[in-house]
Coordinates of C-alpha atoms and ligand atoms in Angstrom, one line a residue:
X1 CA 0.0 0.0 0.0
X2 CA 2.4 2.3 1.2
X3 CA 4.4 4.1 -2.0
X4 CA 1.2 4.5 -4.2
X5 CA 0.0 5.7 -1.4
X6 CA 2.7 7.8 -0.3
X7 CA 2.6 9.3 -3.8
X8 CA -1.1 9.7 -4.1
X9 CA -0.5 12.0 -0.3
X10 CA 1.9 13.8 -2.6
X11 CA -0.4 14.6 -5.5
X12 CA -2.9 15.7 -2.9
X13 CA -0.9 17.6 -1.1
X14 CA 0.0 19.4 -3.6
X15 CA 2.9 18.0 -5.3
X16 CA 5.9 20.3 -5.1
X17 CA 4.5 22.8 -2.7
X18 CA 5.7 23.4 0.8
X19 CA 2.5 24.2 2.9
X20 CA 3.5 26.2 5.7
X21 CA 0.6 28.1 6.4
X22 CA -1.0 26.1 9.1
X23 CA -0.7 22.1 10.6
X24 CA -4.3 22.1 10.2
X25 CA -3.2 21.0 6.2
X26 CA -2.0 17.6 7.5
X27 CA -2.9 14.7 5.9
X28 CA -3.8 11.5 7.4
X29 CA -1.3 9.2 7.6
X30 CA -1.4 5.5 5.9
X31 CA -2.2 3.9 9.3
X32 CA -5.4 6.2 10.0
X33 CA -6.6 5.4 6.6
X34 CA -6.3 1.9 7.3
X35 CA -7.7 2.2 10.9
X36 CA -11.0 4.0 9.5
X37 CA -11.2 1.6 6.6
X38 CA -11.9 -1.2 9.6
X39 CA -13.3 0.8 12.5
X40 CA -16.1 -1.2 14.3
X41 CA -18.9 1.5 14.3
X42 CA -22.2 2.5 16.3
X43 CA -25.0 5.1 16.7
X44 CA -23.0 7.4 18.7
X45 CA -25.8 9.7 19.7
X46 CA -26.9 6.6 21.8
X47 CA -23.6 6.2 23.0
X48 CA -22.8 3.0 21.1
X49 CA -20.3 3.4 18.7
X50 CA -17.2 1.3 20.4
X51 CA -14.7 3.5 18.5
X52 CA -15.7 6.9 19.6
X53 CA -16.2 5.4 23.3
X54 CA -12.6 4.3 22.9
X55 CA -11.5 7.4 22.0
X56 CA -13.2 9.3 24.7
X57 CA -11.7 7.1 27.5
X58 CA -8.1 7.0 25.8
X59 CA -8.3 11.2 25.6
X60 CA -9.5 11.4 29.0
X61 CA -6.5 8.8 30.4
X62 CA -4.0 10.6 28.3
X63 CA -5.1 13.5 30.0
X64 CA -5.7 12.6 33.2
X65 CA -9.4 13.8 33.6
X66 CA -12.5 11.3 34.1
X67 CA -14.5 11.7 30.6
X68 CA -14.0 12.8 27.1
X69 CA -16.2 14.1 24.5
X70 CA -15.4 14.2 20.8
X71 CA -16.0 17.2 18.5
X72 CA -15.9 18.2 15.0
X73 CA -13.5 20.9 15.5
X74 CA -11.8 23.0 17.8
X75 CA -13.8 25.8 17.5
X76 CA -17.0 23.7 18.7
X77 CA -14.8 22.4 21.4
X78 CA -13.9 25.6 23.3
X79 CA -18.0 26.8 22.3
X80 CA -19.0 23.3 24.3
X81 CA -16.9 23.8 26.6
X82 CA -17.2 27.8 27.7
X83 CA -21.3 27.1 27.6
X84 CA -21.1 24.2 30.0
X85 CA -19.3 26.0 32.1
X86 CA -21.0 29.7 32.2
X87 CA -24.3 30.4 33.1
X88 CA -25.8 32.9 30.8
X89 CA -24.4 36.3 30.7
X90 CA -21.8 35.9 32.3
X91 CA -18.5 36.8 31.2
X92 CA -15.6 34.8 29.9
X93 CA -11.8 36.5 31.2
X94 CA -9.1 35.1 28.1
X95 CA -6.3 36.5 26.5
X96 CA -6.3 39.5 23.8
X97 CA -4.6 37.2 21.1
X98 CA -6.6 33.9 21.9
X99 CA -8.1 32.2 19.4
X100 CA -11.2 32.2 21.5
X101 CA -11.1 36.1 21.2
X102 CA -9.9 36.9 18.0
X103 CA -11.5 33.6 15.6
X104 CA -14.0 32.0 16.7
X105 CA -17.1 33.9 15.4
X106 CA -18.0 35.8 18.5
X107 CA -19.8 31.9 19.7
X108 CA -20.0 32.5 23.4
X109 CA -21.2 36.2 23.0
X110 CA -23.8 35.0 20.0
X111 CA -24.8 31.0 22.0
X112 CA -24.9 31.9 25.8
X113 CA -24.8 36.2 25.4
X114 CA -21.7 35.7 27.5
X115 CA -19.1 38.7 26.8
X116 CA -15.2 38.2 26.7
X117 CA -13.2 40.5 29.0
X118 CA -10.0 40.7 27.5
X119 CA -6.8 40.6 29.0
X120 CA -3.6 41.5 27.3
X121 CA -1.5 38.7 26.4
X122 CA 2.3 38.9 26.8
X123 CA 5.0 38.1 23.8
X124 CA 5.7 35.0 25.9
X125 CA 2.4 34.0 25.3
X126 CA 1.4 35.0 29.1
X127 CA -0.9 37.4 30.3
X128 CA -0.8 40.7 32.2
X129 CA -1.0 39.5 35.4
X130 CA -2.0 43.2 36.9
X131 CA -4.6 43.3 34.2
X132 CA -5.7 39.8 35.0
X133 CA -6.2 40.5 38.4
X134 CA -8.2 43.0 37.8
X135 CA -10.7 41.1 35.4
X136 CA -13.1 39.2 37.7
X137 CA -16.2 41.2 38.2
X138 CA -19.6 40.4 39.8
X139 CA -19.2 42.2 43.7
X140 CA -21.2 44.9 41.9
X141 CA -24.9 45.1 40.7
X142 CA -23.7 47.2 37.7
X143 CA -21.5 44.4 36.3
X144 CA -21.7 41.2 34.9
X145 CA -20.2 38.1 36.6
X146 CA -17.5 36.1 35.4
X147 CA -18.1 33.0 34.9
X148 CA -14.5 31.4 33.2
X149 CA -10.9 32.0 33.0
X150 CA -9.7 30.9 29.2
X151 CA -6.1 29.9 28.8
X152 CA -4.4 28.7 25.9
X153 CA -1.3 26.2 25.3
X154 CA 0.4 26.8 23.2
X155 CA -0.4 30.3 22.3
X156 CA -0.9 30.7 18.8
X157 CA -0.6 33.8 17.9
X158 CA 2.2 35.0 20.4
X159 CA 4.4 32.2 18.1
X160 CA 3.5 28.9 19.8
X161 CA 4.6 30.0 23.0
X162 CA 4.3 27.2 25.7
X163 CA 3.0 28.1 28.9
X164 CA 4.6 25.4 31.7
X165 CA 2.5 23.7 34.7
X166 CA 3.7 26.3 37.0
X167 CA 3.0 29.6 34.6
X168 CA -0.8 28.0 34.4
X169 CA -0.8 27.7 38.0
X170 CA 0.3 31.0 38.5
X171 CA -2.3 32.1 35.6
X172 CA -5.6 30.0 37.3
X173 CA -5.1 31.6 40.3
X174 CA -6.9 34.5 40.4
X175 CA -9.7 32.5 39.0
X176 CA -9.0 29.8 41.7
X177 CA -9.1 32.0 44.6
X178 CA -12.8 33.4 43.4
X179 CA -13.6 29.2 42.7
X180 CA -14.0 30.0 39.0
X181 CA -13.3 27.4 36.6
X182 CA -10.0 27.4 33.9
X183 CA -10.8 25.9 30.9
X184 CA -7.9 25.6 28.9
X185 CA -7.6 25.7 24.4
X186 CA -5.5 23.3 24.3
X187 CA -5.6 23.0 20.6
X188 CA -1.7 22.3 20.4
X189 CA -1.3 21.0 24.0
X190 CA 0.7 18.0 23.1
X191 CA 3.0 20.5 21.3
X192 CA 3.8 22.0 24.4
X193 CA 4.2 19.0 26.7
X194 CA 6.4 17.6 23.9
X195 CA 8.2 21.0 24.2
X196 CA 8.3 20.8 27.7
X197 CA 9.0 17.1 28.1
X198 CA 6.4 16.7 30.5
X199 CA 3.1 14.4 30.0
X200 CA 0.1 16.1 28.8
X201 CA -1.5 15.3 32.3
X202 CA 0.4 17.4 33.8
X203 CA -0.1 20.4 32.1
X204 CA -4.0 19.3 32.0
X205 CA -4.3 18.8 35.6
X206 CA -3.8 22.4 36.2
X207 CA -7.3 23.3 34.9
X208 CA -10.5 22.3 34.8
X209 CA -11.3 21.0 31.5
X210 CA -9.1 20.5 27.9
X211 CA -10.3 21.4 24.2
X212 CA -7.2 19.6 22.3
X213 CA -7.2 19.1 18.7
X214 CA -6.5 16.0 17.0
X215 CA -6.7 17.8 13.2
X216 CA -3.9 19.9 13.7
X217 CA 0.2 18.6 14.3
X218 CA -1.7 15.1 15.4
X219 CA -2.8 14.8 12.2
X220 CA -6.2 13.2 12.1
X221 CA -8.5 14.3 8.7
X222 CA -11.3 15.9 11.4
X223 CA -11.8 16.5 15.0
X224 CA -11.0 17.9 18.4
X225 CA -11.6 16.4 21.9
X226 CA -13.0 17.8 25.2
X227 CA -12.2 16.1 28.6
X228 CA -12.9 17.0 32.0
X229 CA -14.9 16.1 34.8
X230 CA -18.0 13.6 34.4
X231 CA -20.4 16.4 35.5
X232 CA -19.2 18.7 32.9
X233 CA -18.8 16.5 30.2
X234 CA -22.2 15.7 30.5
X235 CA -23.2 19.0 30.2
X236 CA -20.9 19.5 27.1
X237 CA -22.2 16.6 25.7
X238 CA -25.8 17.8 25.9
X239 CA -24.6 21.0 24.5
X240 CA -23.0 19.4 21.4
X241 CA -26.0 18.2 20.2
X242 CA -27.6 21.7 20.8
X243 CA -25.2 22.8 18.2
X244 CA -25.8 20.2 15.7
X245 CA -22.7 17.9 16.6
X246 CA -24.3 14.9 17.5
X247 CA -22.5 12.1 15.2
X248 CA -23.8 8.9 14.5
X249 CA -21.2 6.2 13.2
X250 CA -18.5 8.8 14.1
X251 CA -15.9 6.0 14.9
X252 CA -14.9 6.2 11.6
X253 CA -13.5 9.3 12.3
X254 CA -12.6 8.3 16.0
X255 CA -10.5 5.6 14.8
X256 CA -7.9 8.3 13.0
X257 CA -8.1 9.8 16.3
X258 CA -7.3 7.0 17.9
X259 CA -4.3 6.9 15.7
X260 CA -3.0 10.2 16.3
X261 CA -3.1 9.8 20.1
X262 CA -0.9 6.5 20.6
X263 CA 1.2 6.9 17.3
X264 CA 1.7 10.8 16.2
X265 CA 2.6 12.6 19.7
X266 CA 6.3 11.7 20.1
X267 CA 6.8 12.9 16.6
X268 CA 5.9 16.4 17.3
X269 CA 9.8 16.9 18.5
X270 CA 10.4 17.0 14.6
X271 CA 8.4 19.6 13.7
X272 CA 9.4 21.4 16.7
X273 CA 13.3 21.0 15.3
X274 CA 12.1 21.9 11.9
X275 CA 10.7 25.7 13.3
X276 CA 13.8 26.2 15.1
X277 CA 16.0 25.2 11.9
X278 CA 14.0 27.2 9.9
X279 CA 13.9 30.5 12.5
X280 CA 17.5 30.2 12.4
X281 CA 17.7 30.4 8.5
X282 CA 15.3 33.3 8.8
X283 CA 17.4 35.1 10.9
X284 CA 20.5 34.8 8.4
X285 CA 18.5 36.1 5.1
X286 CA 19.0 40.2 5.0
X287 CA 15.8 42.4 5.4
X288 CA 13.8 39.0 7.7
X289 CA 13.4 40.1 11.4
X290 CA 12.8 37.2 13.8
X291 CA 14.0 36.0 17.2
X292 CA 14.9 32.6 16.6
X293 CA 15.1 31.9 20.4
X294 CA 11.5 32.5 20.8
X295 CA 10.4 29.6 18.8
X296 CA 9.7 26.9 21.3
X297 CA 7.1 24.8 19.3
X298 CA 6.4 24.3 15.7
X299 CA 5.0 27.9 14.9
X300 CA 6.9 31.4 13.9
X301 CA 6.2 34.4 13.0
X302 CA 9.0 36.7 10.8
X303 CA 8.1 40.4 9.3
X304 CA 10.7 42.3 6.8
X305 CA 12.3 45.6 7.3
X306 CA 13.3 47.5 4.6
X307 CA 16.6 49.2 4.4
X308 CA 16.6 51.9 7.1
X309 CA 15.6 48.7 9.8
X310 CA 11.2 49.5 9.7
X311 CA 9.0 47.6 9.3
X312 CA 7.8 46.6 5.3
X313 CA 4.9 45.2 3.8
X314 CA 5.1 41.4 3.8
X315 CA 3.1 41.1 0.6
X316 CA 6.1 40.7 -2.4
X317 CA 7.4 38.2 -0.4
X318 CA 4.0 35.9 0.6
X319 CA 3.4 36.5 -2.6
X320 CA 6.7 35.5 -4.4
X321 CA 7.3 32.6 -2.3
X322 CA 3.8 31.4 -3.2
X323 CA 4.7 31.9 -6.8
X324 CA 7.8 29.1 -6.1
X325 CA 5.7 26.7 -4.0
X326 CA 6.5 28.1 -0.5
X327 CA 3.0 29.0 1.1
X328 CA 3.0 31.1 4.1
X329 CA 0.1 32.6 5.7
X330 CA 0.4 36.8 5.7
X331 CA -1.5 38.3 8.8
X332 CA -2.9 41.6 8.5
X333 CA -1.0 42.2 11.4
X334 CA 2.2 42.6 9.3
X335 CA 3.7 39.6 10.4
X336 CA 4.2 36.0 8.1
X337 CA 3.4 33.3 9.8
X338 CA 5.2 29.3 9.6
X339 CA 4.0 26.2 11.0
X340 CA 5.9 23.1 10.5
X341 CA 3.8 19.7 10.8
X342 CA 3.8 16.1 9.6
X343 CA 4.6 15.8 5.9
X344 CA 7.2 18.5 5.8
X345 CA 10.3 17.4 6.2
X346 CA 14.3 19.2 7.3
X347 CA 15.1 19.1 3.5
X348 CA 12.0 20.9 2.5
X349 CA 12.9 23.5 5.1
X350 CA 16.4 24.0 3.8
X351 CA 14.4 24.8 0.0
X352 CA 12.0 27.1 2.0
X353 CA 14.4 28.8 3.3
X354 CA 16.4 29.4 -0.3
X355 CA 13.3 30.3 -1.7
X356 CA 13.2 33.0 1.0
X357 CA 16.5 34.1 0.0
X358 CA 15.9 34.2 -3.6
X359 CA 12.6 35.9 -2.8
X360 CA 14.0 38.7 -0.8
X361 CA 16.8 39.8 -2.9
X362 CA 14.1 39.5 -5.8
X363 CA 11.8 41.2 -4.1
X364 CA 14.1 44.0 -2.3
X365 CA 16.3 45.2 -5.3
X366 CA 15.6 48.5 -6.5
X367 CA 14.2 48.9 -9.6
X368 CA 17.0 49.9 -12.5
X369 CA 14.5 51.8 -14.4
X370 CA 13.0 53.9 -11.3
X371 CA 16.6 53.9 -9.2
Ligands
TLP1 N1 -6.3 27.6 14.3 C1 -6.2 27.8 12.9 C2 -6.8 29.1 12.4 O1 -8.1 29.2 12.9 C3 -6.1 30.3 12.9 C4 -4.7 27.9 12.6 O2 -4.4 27.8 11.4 O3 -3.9 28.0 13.5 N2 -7.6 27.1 19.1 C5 -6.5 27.4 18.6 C6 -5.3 27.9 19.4 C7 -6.3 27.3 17.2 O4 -5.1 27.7 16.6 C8 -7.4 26.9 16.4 C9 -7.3 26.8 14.9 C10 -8.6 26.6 17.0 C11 -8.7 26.7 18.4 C12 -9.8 26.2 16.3 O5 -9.7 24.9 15.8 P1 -10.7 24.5 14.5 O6 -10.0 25.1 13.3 O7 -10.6 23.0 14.5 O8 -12.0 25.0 14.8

């Protein structure tokens, strides 16, 4: 199976193309395809497909909680998750850069009419802690109570920053000391125990319930999982289906998942090798500013500066690695951002980062005619 296989994952991947822009373009691996192709299947909605139950228990004893829910995506995880845990109105405390914030459609605000106080996040990935501790409201008649602290790990779009056990402690405990719940979007989580060298449970057992995502470095074609306690899961399970994501012989999903759980987590140290290679590169091409020793996981972020050291428009060079099969993804933040994931591999770095090379002297010479 494997090399018509492996070749047919090429043509579908694109071919030539190195896919940088996010590790949600993985691909499933040969053994998931195989792994769905025989999954023994149920009606999950009545809690009888032996797949998804397997991959509910295995996500919750990975993680050391006592249930686990599985859900079409992460965005529908943290949704699940923030409802179970807020009554409505109240408010959710999370970071200014969290995906919960910035990309996930407004859901708790639009589902439960629960607003998002917004704390600032640090470069680190961190938050204000002055500003944190400031963020819990309800003493008053005037405001509206909190209901949930929001963490996330890694942190996405401070560079895959990976908050440890003891920052998350630190983090919770505002939210602890007022006996608020922490729900943490956990959507790269193994990246960061990987990072950390710790098992996921650790970091997990710091809060009170986990959205990870099994789509993204793990690999898996669809999915996300919740876990937490059986009370809560219950709730979030009753939730899902309000939103529509009640499955039924979901195990043919589930078993991929399965897959990503016991075979694709020790792997992530490649990718994580791959960023770091590839900051460092960065950081020797003229006109690309990045800190190479901030790059702890498998996701960077690089602007350009023009020839007086400020900042430039990214574009010509999205653009003209695009046009030689590097794709990045451009924020309209002025930064490019990189993941590294399964299917790319150190060689494909070392071409990304000549194409970066080329690109920048291509796209940085003066014009002759205008000079
Ligand atoms: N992140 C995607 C985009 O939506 C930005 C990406 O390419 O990084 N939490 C975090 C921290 C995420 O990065 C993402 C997806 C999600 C939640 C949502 O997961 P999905 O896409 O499965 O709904």
């Amino acid at each position: 199976m494997s090399s018509s296989y492996e070749a047919r994952i090429g043509a579908l991947s694109g071919g030539e193309k190195i896919d940088l822009r996010s590790d949600t373009v993985t691909l499933p691996s040969p053994a998931m395809r195989e792994a769905m192709y025989r999954a023994e299947v149920g009606d999950d909605v009545y809690g009888e497909d032996p797949t998804v139950n397997q991959l509910e228990e295995l996500a919750a004893s990975m993680l050391g909680k006592e249930a686990g829910l599985f859900v079409v995506s992460g965005t529908m995880g943290n949704a699940v998750s923030m409802l179970a845990h807020c009554r409505r109105g109240d408010e959710i405390v999370m970071g200014d850069r969290a995906h919960t914030y910035l990309y996930e459609v407004g859901g708790p605000a639009r589902l439960n009419g629960s607003p998002s106080r917004p704390v600032p996040n640090l470069a680190d990935g961190t938050l204000d802690r002055e500003r944190l501790a400031r963020a819990f409201q309800g003493d008053d008649i005037h405001e509206a109570r909190t209901g949930l602290l929001c963490l996330e790990d890694t942190q996405n779009m401070c560079g895959g920053r990976v908050l440890s056990a003891a920052t998350l402690r630190e983090l919770a405990a505002p939210a602890r000391a007022r006996n608020l719940p922490v729900h943490m979007d956990g959507a790269r989580v193994f990246n960061a125990a990987v990072a950390l060298g710790v098992p996921v449970s650790a970091l997990a057992a710091e809060v009170d319930s986990v959205q990870f995502c099994l789509s993204k470095g793990l690999s898996a074609p669809v999915g996300s999982m919740v876990v937490g306690s059986h009370a809560f899961i219950d709730e979030a399970r009753r939730i899902r289906k309000l939103l529509g994501g009640g499955m039924r012989q979901a195990g043919i999903i589930a078993a991929a998942g399965v897959v990503a759980l016991t075979e694709m987590v020790d792997r992530l140290a490649e990718d994580h090798a791959n960023a770091r290679r590839l900051a460092e590169g960065l950081a020797q091409v003229p006109g690309i500013t990045i800190a190479p020793e901030t790059v702890e996981t498998n996701i960077l972020f690089f602007g350009v500066r023009d020839a007086d050291g400020a900042a430039a428009d990214i574009t010509p060079l999205v653009t003209a690695a695009a046009r030689a099969g590097v794709l990045f993804s451009g924020g309209d933040d002025g930064r490019i951002r990189a993941v590294t994931h399964y299917g790319i591999s150190a060689a494909e770095i070392e071409r990304a980062l000549a194409v970066v090379s080329e690109a920048m002297q291509e796209t940085q010479t003066p014009n002759p005619v205008e000079a």
